[in-house]
mmCIF file of C-alpha atoms in Angstrom:
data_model
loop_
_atom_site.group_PDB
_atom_site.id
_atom_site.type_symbol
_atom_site.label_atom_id
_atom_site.label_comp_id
_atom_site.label_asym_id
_atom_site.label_seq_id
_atom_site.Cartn_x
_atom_site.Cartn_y
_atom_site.Cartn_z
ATOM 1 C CA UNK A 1 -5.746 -23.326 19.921
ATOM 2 C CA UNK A 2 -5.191 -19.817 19.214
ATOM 3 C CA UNK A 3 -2.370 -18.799 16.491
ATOM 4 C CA UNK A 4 -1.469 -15.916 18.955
ATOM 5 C CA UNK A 5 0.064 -12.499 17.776
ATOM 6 C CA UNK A 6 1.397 -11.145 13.685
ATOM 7 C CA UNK A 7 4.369 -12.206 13.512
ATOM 8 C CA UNK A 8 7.326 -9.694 13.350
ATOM 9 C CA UNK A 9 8.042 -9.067 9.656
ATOM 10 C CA UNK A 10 11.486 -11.102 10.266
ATOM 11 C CA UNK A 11 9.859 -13.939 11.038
ATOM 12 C CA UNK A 12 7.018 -13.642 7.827
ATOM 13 C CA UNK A 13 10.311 -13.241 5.744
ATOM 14 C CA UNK A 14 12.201 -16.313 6.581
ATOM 15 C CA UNK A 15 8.650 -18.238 6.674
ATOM 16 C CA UNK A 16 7.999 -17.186 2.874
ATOM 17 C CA UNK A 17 11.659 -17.663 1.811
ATOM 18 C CA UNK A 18 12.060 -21.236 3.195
ATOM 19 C CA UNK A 19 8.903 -22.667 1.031
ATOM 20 C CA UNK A 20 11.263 -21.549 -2.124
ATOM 21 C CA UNK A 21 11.814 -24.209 -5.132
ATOM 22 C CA UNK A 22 14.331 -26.623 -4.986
ATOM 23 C CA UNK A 23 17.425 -26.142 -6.527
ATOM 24 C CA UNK A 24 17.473 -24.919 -10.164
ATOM 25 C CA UNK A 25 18.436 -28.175 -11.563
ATOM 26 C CA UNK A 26 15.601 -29.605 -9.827
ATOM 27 C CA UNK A 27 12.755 -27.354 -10.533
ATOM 28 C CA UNK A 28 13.785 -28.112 -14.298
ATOM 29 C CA UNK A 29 13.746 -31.748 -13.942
ATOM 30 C CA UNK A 30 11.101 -31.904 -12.518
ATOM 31 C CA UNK A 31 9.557 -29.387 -15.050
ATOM 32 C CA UNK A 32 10.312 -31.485 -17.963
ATOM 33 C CA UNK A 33 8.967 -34.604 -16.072
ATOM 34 C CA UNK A 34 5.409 -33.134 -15.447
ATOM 35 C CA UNK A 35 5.479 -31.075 -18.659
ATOM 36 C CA UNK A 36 1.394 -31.602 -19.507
ATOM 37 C CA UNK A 37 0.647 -30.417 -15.587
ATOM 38 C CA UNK A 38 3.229 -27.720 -16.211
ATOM 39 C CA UNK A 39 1.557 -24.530 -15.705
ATOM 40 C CA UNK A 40 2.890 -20.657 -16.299
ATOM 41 C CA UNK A 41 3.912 -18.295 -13.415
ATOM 42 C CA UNK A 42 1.661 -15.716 -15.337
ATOM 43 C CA UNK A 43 -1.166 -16.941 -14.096
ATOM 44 C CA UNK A 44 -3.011 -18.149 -17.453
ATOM 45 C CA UNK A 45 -2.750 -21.787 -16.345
ATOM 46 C CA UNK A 46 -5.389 -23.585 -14.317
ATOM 47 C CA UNK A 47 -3.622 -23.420 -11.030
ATOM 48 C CA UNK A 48 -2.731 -19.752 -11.423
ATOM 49 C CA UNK A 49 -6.413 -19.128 -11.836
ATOM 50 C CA UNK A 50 -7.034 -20.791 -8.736
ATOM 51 C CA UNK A 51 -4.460 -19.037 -7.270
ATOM 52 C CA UNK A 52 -5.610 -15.473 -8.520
ATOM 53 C CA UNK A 53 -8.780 -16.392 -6.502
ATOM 54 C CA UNK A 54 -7.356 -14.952 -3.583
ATOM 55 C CA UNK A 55 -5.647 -11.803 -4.858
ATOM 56 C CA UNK A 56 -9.216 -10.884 -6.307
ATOM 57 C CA UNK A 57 -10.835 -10.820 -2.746
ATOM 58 C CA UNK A 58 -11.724 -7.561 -1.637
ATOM 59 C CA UNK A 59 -11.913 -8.030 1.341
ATOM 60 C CA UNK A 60 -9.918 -10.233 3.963
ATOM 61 C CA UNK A 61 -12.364 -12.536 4.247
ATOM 62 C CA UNK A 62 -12.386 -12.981 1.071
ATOM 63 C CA UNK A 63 -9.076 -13.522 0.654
ATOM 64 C CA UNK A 64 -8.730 -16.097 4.288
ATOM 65 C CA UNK A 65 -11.911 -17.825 2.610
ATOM 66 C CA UNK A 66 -10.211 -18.309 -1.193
ATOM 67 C CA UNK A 67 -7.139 -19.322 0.222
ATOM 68 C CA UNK A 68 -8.680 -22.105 2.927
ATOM 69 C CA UNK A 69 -10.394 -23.574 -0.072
ATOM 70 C CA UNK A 70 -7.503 -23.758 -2.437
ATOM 71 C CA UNK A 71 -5.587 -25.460 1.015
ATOM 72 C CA UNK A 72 -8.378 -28.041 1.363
ATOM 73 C CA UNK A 73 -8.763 -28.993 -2.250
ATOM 74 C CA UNK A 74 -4.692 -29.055 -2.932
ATOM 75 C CA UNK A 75 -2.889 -28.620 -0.327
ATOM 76 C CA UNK A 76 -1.166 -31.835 1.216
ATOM 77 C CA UNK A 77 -0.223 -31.977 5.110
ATOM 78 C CA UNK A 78 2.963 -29.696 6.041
ATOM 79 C CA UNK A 79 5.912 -31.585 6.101
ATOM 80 C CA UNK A 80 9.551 -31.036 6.344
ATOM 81 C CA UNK A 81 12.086 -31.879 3.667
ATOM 82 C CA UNK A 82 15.822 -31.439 3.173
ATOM 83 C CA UNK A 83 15.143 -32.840 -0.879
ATOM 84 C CA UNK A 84 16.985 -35.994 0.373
ATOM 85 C CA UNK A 85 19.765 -33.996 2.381
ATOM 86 C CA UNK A 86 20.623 -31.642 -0.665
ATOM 87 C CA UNK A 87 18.843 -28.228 0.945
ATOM 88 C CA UNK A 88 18.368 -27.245 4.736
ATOM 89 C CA UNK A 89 15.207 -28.688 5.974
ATOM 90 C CA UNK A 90 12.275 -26.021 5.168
ATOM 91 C CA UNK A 91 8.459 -26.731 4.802
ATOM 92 C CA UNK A 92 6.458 -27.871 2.359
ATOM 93 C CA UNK A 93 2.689 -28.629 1.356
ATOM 94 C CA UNK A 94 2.878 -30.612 -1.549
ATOM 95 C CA UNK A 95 1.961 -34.267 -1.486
ATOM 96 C CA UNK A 96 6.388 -35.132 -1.795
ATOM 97 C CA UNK A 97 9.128 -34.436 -2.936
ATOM 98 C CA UNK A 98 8.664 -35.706 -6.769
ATOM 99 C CA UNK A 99 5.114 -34.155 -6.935
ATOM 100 C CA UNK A 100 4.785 -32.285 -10.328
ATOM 101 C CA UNK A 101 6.094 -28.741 -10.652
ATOM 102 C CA UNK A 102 2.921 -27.027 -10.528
ATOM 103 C CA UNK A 103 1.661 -28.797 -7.519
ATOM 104 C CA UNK A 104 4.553 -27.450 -5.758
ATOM 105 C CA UNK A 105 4.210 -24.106 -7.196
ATOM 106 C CA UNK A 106 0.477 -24.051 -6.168
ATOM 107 C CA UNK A 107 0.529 -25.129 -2.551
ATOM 108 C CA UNK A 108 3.770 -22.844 -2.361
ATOM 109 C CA UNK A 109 1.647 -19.683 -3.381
ATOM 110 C CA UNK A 110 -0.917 -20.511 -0.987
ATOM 111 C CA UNK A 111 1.294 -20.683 1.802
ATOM 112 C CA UNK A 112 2.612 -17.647 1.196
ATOM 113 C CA UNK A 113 -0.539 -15.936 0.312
ATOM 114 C CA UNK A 114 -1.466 -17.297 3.626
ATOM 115 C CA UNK A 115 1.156 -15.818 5.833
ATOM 116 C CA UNK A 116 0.872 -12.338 3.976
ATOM 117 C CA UNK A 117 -2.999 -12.557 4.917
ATOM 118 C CA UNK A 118 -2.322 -13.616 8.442
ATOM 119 C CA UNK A 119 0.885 -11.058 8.972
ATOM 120 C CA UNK A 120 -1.011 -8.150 6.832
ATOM 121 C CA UNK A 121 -4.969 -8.859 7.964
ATOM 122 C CA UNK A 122 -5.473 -7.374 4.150
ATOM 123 C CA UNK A 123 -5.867 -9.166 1.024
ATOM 124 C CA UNK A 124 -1.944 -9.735 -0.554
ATOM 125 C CA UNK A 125 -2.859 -8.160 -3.726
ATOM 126 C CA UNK A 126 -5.139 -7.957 -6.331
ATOM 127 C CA UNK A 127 -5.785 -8.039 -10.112
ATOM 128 C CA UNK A 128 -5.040 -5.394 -12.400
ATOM 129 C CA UNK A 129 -7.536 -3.032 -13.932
ATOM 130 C CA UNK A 130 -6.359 -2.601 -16.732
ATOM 131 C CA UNK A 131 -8.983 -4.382 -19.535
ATOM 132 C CA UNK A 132 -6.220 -5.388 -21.721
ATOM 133 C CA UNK A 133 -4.210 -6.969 -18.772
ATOM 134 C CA UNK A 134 -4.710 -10.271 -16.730
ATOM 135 C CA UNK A 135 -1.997 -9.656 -14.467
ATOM 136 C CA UNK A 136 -1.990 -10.386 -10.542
ATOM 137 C CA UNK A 137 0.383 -8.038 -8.387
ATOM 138 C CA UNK A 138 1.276 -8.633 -4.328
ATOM 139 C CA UNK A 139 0.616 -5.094 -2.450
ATOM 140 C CA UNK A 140 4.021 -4.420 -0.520
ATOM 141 C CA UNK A 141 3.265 -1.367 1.386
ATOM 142 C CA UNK A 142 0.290 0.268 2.962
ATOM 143 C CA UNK A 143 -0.152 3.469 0.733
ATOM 144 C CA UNK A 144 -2.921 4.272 -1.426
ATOM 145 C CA UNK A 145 -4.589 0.882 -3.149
ATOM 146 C CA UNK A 146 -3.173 -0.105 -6.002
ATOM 147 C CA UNK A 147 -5.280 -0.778 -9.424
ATOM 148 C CA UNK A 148 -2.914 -1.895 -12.011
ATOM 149 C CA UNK A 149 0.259 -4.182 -12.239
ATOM 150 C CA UNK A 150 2.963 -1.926 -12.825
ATOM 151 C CA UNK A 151 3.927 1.236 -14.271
ATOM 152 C CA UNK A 152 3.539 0.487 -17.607
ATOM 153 C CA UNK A 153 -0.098 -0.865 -17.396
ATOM 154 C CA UNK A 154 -0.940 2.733 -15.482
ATOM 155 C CA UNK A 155 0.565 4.745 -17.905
ATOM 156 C CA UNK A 156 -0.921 2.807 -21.243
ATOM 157 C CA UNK A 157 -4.675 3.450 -19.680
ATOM 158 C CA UNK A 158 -3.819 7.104 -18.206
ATOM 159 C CA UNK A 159 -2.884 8.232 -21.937
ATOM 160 C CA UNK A 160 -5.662 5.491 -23.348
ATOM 161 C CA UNK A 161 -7.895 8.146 -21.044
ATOM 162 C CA UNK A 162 -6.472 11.334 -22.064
ATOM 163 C CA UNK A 163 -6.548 10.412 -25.761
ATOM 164 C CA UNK A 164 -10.324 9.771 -25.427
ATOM 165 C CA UNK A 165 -11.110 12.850 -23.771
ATOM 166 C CA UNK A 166 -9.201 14.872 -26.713
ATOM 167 C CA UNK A 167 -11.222 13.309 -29.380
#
């Protein structure tokens, strides 16, 4: 069965924004009741490493093959959920609605690094170049590629590289 067409960016946007968390409340409930699986949004935790897997692709191959294998290994089956009728019913992959935070947060990532793969046919980002940086960054347009994180991380190595030349 073919998947058919991109879809219009519309459609990407309400995809990604109805796999957001739960309410606030929730998230931090359920936060504090997983606290030893909790992992950081940085990336530094075990998940986010597994996660970073397919904003390091190169290529989208790469990418479409990193995030299949994070879906296989920790994904559960899509589902619907309204958080027993206190949210408008919107997707999910984890395995239910008490999973642990960073399950959610996980299969959450990789659906939306899936849909920006499948709308884009690119990789959704990449890792920043900077050596002193372990930073992951989504690529939102289709300029030049991007190498570093933000501004700040461009900046520190630009004048790291112009202070080495001077010396």
């Amino acid at each position: 069965m073919s998947c058919g067409p991109s879809p219009i960016p519309a459609t990407t946007t309400a995809a990604v924004r109805s796999t957001g968390p739960p309410a606030a409340a929730s998230v931090r409930a359920r936060a504090r009741a997983s606290a030893p699986h909790h992992t950081t949004v940085s990336g530094r935790g075990r998940r986010g490493r597994r996660a970073s897997t397919a904003l390091a692709a190169s290529a989208t191959e790469g990418a479409a093959r990193a995030l299949n294998g994070l879906l296989r290994r920790t994904a559960g089956a899509v589902r619907l959920t309204s958080h027993h009728g206190t949210s408008p019913w919107h997707p999910h992959l984890d395995s239910d609605d008490e999973a642990p935070w960073g399950e959610w947060f996980l299969a959450s990532s990789c659906l939306a690094l899936t849909v920006l793969v499948w709308d884009r046919q690119r990789p959704p980002g990449g890792l920043c170049t900077s050596p002193s940086c372990t930073d992951v960054y989504l690529t939102q347009s289709g300029g030049p590629p991007r190498r570093y994180c933000s501004r700040r991380c461009a900046t520190r190595e630009r004048v790291a590289a112009h202070r080495r030349s001077r010396s």
